[in-house]
PDB file of C-alpha atoms in Angstrom:
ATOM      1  CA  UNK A   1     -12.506   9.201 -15.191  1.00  0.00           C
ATOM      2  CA  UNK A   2     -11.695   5.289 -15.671  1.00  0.00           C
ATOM      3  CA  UNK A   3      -8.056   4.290 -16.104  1.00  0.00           C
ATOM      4  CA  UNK A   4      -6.632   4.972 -19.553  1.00  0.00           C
ATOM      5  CA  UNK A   5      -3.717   3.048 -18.585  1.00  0.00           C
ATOM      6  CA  UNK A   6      -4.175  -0.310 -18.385  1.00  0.00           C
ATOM      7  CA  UNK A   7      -4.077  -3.414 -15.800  1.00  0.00           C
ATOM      8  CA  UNK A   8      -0.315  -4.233 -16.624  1.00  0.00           C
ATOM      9  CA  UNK A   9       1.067  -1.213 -16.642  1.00  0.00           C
ATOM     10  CA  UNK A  10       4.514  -0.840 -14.023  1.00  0.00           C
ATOM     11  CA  UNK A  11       6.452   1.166 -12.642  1.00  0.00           C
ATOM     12  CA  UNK A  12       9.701  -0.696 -14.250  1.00  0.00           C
ATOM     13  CA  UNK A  13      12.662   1.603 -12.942  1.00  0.00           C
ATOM     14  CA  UNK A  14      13.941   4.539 -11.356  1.00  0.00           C
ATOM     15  CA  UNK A  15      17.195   6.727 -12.458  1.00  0.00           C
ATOM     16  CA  UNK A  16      19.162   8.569  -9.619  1.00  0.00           C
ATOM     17  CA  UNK A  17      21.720  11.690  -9.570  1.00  0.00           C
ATOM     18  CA  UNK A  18      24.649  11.169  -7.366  1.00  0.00           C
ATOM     19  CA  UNK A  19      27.244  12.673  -6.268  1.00  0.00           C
ATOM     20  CA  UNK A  20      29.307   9.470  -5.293  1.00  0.00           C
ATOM     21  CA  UNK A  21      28.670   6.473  -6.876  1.00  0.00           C
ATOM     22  CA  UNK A  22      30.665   4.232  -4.799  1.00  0.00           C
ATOM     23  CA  UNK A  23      28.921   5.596  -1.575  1.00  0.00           C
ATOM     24  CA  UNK A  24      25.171   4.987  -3.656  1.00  0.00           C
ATOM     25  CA  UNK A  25      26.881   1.135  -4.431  1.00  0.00           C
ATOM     26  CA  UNK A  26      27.344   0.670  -0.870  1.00  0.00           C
ATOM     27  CA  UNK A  27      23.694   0.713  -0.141  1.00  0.00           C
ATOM     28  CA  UNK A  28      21.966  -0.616  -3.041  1.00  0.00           C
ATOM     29  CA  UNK A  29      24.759  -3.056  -3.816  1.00  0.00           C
ATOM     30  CA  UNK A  30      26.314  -3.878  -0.306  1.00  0.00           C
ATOM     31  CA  UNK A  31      23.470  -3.678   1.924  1.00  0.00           C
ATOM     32  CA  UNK A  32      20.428  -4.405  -0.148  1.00  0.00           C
ATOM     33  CA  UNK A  33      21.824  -6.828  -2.349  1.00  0.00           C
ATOM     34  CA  UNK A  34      21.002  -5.795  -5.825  1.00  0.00           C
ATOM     35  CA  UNK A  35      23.497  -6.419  -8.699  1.00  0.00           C
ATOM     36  CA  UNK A  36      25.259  -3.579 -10.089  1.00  0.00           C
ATOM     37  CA  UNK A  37      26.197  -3.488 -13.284  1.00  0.00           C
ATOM     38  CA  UNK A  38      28.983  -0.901 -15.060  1.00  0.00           C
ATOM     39  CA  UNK A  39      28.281   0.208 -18.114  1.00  0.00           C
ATOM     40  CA  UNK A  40      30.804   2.497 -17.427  1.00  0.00           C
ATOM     41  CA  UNK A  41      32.824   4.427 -14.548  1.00  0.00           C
ATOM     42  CA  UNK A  42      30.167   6.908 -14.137  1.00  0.00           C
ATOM     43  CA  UNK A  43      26.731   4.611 -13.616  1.00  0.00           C
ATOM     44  CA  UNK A  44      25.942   1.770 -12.519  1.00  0.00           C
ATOM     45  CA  UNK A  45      22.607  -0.109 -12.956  1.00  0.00           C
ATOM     46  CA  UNK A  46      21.341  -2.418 -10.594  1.00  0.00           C
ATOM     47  CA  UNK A  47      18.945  -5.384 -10.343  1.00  0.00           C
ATOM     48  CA  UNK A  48      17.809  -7.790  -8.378  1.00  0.00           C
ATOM     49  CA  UNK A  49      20.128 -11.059  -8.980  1.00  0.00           C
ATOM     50  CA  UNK A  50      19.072 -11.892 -12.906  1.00  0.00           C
ATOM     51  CA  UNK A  51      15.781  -9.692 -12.377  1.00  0.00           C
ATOM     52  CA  UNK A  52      15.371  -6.646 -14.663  1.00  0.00           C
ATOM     53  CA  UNK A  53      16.949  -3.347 -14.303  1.00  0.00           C
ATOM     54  CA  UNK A  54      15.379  -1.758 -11.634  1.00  0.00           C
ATOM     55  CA  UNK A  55      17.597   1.307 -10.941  1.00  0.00           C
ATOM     56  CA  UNK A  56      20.180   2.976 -12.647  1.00  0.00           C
ATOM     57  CA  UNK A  57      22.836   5.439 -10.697  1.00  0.00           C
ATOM     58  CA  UNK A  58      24.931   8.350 -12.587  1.00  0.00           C
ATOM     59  CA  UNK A  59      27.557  10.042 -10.796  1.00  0.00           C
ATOM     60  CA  UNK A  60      28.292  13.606 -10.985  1.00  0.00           C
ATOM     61  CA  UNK A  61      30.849  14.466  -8.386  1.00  0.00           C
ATOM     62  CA  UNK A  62      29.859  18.226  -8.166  1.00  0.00           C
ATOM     63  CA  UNK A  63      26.297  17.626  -7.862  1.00  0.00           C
ATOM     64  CA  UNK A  64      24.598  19.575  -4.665  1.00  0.00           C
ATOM     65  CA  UNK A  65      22.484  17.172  -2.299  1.00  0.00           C
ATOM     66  CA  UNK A  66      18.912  17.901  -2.817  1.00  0.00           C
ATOM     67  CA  UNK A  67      17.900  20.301   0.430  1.00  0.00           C
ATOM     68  CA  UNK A  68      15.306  17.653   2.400  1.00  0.00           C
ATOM     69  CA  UNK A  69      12.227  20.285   1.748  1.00  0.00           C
ATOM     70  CA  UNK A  70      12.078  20.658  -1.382  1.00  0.00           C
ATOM     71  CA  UNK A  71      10.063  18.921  -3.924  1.00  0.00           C
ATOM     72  CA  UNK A  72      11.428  15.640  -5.887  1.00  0.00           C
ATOM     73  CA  UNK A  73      11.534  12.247  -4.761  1.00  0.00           C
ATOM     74  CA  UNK A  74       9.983  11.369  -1.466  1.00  0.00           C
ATOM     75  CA  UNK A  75      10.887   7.621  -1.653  1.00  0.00           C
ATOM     76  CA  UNK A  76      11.220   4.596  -4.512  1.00  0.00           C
ATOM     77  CA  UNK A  77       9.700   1.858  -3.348  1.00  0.00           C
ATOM     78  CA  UNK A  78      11.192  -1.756  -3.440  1.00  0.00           C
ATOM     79  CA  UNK A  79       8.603  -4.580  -3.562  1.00  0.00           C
ATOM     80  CA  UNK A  80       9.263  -7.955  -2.908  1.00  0.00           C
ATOM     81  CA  UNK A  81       7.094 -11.073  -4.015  1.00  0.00           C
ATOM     82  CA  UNK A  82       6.349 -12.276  -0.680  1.00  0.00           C
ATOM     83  CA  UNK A  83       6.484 -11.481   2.891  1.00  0.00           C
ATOM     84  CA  UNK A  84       9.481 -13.248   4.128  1.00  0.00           C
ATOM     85  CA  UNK A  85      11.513 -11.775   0.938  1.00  0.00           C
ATOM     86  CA  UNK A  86      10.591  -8.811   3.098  1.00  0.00           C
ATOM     87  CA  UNK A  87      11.673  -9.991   6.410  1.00  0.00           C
ATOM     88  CA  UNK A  88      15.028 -11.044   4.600  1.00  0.00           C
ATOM     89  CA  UNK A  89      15.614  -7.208   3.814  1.00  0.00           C
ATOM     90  CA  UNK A  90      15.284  -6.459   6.743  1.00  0.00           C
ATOM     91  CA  UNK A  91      17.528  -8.946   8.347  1.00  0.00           C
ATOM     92  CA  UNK A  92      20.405  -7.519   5.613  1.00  0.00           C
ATOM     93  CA  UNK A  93      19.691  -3.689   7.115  1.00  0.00           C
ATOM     94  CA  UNK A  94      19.780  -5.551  10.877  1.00  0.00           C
ATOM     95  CA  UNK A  95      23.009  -7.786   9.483  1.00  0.00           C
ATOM     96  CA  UNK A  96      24.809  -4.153   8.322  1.00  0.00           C
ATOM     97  CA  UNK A  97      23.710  -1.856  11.010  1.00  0.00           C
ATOM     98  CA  UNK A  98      22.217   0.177   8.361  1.00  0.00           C
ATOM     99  CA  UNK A  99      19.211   2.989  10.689  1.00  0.00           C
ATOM    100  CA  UNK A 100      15.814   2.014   9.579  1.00  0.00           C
ATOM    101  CA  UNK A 101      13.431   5.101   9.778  1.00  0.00           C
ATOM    102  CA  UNK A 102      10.039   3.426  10.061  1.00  0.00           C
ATOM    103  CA  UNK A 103       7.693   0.152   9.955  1.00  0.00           C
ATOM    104  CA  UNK A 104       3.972   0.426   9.129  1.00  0.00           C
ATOM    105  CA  UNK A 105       1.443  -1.459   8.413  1.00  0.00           C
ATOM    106  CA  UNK A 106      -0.476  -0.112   5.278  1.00  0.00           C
ATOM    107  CA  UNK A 107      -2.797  -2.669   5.100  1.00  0.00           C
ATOM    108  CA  UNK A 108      -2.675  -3.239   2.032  1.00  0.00           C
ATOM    109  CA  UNK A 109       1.180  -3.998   2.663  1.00  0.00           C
ATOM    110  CA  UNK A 110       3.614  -4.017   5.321  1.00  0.00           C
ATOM    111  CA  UNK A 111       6.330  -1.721   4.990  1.00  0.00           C
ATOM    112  CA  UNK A 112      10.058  -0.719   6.293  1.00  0.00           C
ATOM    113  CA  UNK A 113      11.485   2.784   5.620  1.00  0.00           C
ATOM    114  CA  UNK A 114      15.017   4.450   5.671  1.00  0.00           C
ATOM    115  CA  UNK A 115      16.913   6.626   3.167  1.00  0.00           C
ATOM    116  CA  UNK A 116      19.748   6.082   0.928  1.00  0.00           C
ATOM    117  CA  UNK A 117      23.460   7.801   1.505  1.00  0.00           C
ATOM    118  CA  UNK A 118      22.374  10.849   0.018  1.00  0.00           C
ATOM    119  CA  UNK A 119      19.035  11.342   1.744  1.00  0.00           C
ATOM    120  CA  UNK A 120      16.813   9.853  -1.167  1.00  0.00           C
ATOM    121  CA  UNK A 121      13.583   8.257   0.512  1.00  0.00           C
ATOM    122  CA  UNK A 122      13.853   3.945   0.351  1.00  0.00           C
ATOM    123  CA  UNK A 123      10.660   1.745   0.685  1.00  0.00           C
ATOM    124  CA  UNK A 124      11.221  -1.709   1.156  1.00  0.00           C
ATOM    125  CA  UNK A 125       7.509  -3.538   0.810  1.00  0.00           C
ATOM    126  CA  UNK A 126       5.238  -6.454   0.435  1.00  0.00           C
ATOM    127  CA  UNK A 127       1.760  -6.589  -0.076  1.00  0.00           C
ATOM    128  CA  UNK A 128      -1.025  -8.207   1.483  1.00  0.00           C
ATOM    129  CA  UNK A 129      -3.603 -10.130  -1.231  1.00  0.00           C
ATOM    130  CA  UNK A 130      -5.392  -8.034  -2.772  1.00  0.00           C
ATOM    131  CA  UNK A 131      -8.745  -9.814  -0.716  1.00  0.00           C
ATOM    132  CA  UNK A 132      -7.061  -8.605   2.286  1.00  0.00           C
ATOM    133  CA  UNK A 133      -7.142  -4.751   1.605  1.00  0.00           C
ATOM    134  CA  UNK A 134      -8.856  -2.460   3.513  1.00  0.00           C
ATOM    135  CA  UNK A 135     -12.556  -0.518   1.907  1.00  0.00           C
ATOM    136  CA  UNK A 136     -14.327   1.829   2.916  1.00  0.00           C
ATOM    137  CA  UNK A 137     -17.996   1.963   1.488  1.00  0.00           C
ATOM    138  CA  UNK A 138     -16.592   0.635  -1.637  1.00  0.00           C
ATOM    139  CA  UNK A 139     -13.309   1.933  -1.826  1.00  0.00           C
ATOM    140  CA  UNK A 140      -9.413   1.887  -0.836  1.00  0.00           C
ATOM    141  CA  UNK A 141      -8.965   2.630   2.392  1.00  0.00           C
ATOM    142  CA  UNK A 142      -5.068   2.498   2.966  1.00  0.00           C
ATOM    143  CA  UNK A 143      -4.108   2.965   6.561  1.00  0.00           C
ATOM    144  CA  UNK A 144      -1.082   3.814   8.954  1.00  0.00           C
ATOM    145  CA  UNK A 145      -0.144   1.505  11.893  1.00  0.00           C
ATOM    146  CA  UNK A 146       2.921   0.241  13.315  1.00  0.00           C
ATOM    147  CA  UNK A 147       4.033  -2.659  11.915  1.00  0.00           C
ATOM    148  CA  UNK A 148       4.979  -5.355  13.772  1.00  0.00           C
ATOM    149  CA  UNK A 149       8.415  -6.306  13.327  1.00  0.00           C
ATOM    150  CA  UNK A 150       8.959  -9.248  15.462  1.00  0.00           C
ATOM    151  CA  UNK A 151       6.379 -11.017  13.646  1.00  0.00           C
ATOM    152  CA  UNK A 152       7.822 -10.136  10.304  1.00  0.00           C
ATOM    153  CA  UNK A 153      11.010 -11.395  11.750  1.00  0.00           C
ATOM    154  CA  UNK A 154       8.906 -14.495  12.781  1.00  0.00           C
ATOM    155  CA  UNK A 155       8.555 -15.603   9.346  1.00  0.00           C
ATOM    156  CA  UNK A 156      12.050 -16.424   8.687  1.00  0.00           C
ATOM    157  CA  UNK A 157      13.411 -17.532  11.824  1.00  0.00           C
ATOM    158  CA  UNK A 158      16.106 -19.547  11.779  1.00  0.00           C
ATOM    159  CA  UNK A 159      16.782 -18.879   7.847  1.00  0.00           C
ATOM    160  CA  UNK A 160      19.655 -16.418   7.367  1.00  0.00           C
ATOM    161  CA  UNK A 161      19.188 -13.555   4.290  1.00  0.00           C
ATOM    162  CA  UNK A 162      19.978 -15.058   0.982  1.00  0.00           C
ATOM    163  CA  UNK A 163      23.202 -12.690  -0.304  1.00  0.00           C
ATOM    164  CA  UNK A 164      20.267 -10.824  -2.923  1.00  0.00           C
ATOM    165  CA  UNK A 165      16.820 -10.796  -3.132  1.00  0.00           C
ATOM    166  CA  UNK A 166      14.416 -12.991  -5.569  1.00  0.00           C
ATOM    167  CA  UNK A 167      14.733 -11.923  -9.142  1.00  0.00           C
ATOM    168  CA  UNK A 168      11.058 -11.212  -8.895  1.00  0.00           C
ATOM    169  CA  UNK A 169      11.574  -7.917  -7.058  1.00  0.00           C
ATOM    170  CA  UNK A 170      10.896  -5.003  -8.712  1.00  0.00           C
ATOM    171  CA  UNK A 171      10.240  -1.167  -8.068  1.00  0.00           C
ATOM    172  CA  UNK A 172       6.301  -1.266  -6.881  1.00  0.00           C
ATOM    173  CA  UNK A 173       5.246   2.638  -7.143  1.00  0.00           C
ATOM    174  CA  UNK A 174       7.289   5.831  -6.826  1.00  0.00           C
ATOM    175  CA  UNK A 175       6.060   8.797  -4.354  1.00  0.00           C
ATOM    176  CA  UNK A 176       6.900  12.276  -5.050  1.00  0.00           C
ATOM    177  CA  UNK A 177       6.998  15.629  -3.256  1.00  0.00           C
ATOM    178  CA  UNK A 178       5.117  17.917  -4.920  1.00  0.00           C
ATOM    179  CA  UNK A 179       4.421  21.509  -5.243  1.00  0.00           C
ATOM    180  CA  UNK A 180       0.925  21.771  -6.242  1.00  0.00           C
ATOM    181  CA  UNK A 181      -1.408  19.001  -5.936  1.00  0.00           C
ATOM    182  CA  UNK A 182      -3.873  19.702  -8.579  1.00  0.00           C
ATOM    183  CA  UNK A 183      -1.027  20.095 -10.896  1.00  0.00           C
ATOM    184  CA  UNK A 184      -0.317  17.001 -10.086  1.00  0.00           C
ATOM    185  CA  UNK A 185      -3.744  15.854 -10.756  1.00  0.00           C
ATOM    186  CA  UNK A 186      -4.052  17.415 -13.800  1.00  0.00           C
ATOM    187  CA  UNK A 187      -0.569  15.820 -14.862  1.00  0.00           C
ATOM    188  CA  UNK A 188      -1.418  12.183 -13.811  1.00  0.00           C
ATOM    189  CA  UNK A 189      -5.395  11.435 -13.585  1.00  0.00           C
ATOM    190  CA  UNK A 190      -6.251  13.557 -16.403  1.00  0.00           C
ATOM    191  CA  UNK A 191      -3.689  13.683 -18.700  1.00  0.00           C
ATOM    192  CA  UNK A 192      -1.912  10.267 -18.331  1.00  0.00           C
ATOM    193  CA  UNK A 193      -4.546   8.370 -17.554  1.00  0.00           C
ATOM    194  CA  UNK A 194      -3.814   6.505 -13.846  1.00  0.00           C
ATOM    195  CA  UNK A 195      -7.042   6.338 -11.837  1.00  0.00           C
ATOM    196  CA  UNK A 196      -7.391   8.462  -8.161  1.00  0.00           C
ATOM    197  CA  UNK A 197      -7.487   5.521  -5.670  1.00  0.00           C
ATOM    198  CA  UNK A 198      -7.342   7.236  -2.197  1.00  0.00           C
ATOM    199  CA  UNK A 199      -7.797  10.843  -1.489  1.00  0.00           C
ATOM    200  CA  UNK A 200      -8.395  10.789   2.037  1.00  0.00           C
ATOM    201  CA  UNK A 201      -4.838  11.089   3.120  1.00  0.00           C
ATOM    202  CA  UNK A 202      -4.422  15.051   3.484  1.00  0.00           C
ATOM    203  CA  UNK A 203      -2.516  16.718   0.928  1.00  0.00           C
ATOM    204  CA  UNK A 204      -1.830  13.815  -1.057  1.00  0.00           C
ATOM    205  CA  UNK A 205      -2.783  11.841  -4.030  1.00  0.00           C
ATOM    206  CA  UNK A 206      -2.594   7.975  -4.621  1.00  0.00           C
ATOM    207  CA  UNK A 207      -2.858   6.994  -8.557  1.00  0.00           C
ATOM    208  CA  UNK A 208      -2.712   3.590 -10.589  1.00  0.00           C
ATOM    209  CA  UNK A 209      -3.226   1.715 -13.597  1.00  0.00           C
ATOM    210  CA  UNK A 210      -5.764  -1.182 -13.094  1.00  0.00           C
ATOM    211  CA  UNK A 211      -7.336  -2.231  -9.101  1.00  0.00           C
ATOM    212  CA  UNK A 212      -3.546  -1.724  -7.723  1.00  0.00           C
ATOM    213  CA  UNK A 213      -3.331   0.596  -4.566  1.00  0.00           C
ATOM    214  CA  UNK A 214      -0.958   3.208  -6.075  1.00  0.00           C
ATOM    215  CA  UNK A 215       2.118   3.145  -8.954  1.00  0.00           C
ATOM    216  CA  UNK A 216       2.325   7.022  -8.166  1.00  0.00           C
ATOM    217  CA  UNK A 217       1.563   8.442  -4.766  1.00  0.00           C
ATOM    218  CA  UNK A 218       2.514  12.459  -4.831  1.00  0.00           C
ATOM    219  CA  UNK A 219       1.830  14.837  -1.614  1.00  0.00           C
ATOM    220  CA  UNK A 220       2.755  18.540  -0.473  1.00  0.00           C
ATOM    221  CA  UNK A 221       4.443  17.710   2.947  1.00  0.00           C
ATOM    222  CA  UNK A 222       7.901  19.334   1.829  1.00  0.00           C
ATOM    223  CA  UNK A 223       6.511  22.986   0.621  1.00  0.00           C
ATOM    224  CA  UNK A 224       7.238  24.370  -2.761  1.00  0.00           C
ATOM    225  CA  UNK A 225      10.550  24.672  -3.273  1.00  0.00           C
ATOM    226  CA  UNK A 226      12.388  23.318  -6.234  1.00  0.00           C
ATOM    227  CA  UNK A 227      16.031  22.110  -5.351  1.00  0.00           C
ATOM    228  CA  UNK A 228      18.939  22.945  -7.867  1.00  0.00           C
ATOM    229  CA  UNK A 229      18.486  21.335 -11.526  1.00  0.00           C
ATOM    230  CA  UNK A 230      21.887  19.432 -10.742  1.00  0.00           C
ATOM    231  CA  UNK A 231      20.920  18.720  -7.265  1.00  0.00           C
ATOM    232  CA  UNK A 232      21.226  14.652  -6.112  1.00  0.00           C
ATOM    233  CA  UNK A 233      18.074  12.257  -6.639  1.00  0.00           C
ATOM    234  CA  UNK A 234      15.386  11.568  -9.384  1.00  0.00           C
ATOM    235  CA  UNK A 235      16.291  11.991 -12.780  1.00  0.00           C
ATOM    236  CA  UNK A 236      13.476   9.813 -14.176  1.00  0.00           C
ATOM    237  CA  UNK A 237      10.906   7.421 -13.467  1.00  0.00           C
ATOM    238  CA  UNK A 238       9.765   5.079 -16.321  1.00  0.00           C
ATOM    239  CA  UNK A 239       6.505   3.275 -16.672  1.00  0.00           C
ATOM    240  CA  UNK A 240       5.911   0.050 -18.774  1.00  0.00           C
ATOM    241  CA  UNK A 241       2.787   0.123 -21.264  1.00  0.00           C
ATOM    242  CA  UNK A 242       1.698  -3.640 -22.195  1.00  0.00           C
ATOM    243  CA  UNK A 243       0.513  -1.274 -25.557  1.00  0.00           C
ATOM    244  CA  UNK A 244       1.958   0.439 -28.040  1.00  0.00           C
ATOM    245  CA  UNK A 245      -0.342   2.582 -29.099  1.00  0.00           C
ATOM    246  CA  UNK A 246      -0.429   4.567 -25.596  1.00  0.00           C
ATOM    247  CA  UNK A 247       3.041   5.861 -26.800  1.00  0.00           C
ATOM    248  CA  UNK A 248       1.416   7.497 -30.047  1.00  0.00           C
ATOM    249  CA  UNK A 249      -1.893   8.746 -27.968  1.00  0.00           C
ATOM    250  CA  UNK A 250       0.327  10.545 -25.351  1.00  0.00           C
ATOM    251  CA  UNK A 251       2.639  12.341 -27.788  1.00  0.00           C
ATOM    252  CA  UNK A 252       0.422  13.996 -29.531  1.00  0.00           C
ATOM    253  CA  UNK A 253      -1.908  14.647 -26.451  1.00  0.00           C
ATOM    254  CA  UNK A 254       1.093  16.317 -24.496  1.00  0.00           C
ATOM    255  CA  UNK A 255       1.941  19.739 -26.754  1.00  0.00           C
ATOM    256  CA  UNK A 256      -1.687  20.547 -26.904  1.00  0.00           C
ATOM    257  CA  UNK A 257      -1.551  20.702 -23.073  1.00  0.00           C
ATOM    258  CA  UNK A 258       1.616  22.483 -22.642  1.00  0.00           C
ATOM    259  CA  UNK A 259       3.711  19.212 -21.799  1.00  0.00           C
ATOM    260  CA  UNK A 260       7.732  18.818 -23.292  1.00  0.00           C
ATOM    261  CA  UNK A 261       8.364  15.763 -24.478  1.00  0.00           C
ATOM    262  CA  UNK A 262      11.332  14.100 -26.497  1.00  0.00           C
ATOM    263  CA  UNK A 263      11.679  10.251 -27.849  1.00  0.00           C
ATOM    264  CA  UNK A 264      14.879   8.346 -27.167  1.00  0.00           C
ATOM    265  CA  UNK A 265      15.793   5.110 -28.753  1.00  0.00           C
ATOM    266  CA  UNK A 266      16.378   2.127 -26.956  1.00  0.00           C
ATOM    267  CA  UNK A 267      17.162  -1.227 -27.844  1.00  0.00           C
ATOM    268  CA  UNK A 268      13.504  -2.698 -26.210  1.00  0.00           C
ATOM    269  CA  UNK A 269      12.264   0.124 -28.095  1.00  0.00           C
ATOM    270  CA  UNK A 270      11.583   3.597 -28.100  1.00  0.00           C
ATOM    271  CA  UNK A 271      11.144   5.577 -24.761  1.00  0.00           C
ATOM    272  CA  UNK A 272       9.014   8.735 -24.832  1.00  0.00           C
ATOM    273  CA  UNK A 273      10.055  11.266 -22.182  1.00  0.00           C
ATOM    274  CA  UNK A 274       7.408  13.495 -20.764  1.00  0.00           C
ATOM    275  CA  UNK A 275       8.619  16.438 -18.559  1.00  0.00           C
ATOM    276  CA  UNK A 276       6.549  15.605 -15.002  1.00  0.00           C
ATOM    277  CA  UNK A 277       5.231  19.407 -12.961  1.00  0.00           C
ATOM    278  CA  UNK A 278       8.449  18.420 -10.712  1.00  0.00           C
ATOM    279  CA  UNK A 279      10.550  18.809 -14.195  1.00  0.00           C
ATOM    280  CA  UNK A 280      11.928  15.566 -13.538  1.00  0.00           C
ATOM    281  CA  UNK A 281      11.162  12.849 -16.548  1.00  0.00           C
ATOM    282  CA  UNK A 282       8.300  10.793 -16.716  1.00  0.00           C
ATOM    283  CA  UNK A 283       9.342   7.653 -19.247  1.00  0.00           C
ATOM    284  CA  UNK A 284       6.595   5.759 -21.034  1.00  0.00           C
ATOM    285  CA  UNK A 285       8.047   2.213 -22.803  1.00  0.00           C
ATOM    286  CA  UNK A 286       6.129  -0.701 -24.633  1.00  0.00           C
ATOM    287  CA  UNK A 287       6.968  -4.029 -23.267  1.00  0.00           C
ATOM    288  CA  UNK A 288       5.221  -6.642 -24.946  1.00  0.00           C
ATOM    289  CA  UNK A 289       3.066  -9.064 -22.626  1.00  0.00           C
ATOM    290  CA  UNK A 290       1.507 -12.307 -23.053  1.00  0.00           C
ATOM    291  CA  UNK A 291      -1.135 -11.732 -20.055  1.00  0.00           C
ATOM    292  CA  UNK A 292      -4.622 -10.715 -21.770  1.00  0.00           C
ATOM    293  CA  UNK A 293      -3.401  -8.729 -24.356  1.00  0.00           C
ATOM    294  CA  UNK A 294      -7.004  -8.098 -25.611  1.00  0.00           C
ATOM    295  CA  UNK A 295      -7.914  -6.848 -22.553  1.00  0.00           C
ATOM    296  CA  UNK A 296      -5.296  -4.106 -22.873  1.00  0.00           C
ATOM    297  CA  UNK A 297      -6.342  -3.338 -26.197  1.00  0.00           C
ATOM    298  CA  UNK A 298     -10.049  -2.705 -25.333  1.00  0.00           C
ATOM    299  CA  UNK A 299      -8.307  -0.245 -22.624  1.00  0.00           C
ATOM    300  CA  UNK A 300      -7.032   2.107 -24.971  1.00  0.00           C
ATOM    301  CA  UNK A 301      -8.891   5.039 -27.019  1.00  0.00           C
ATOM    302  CA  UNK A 302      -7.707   8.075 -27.653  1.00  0.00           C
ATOM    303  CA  UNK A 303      -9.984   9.734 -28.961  1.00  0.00           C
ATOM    304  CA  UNK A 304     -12.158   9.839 -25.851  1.00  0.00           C
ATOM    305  CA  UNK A 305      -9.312  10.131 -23.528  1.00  0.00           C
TER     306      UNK A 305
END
């Protein structure tokens, strides 16, 4: 099946249980340099300088950590707009002594991993032009290599870490431990509509909207078990829809295939909440673009979705 979802769609932001906000600050806020915002003493939401919100934080003191096998978030994945944006990052994490867990080279990006306070899987990432990524007889071919970090480090010698990153960063794709993958399939290629790009990678799944290597990878590594409903980590994920139609089409497409759902009002407009086979929220939100809107348009039928 083609893409239902179209080109523009994004992975816009990413909401976060945690047991101690201040600790979650000192990361995102301290170390990473996002802006944190209070709306009030128990969240925070954070952005990059005057970027859009990009992750929100609530605190609930007697929330459990999430046990590290179980299924949930496997990392959120911060994208910066170019490659020495990236090599900034990861002079900050050198600058704070703050463990780094990996480097690869994707090659369709270049990549540095580590994990927040409470355990929750961090991507920090920049990707190659799209001319650059790797095919195989025709399609995606996403790899694993070291990367090579004193090249990355190359790019910006000399040039100390701004204090936060561009206001151009923003969350590129989510991954997620699942429990079944064609669950997950069934969830995200069939029913919402984000084309398969890789399945080569064993037990896993890479999805998108458009020719982008993956808003939504998903994979088995972590087994089956669901942590505590109250547990630390994802709450939600939300994806912007350059179409407001796709709202309507999904609604009434989720009850006939067993899928909760519940619409929240917002002041960009209303969000519609899907429960995801993790039982963690999937949030779908129009956002008006200017970029080919009748492109988008054409994009959408759902009547032969």
């Amino acid at each position: 099946m083609k893409a239902f979802l179209p080109e523009q769609t994004r992975v816009s932001q990413v909401h976060l249980r945690t047991a101690s906000l201040e600790r979650s600050l000192g990361f995102y806020a301290d170390v990473l340099g996002l802006s944190a915002h209070h709306p009030n003493g128990s969240q925070a939401v954070l952005s990059a300088g005057a970027g859009p919100e990009l992750l929100v934080l609530s605190e609930d003191a007697s929330a459990p950590q999430r046990p590290p096998r179980s299924i949930g978030l496997y990392h959120l994945a911060i994208r910066y707009p170019e490659r020495r944006d990236l090599a900034h990052a990861f002079q900050r994490l050198i600058n704070n002594g703050y463990p780094v867990e990996g480097a690869s080279d994707h090659g369709v990006s270049e990549a540095i991993y580590l994990s927040d306070p409470e355990g929750n899987g961090v991507e920090l990432y920049a990707d190659r032009p799209p001319t650059q990524w790797p095919r195989r007889r025709g399609h995606l071919a996403m790899v694993t290599q070291p990367l090579d970090v004193r090249d990355l480090l190359k790019s910006v010698q000399d040039t100390p870490a701004p204090p936060e990153p561009p206001a151009e960063t923003d969350i590129g794709h989510i991954h997620l431990h699942v429990a079944n993958l064609p669950a997950a399939d069934r969830f995200y290629h069939e029913f919402l509509g984000l084309a398969v790009t890789q399945r080569s990678i064993p037990d896993a799944l890479f999805l998108a909207a458009g020719e982008y290597h993956h808003h939504i990878g998903v994979n088995t590594w972590a087994g089956h078990a669901a942590p505590p409903s109250n547990s630390t980590g994802l709450i939600s994920y939300r994806l912007d829809v350059p179409v407001k139609e796709i709202l309507y089409c999904l609604s009434h497409r989720a009850p006939l295939l067993g899928y909760e759902t519940r619409t929240l009002p917002d002041a960009h407009g209303p969000i519609l909440q899907i429960r995801d086979p993790n039982g963690s929220w999937l949030e779908i939100q129009h956002k008006q673009q200017t970029s080919n809107p009748q492109h988008a348009e054409a994009a959408i039928d759902c009547e032969h979705h």
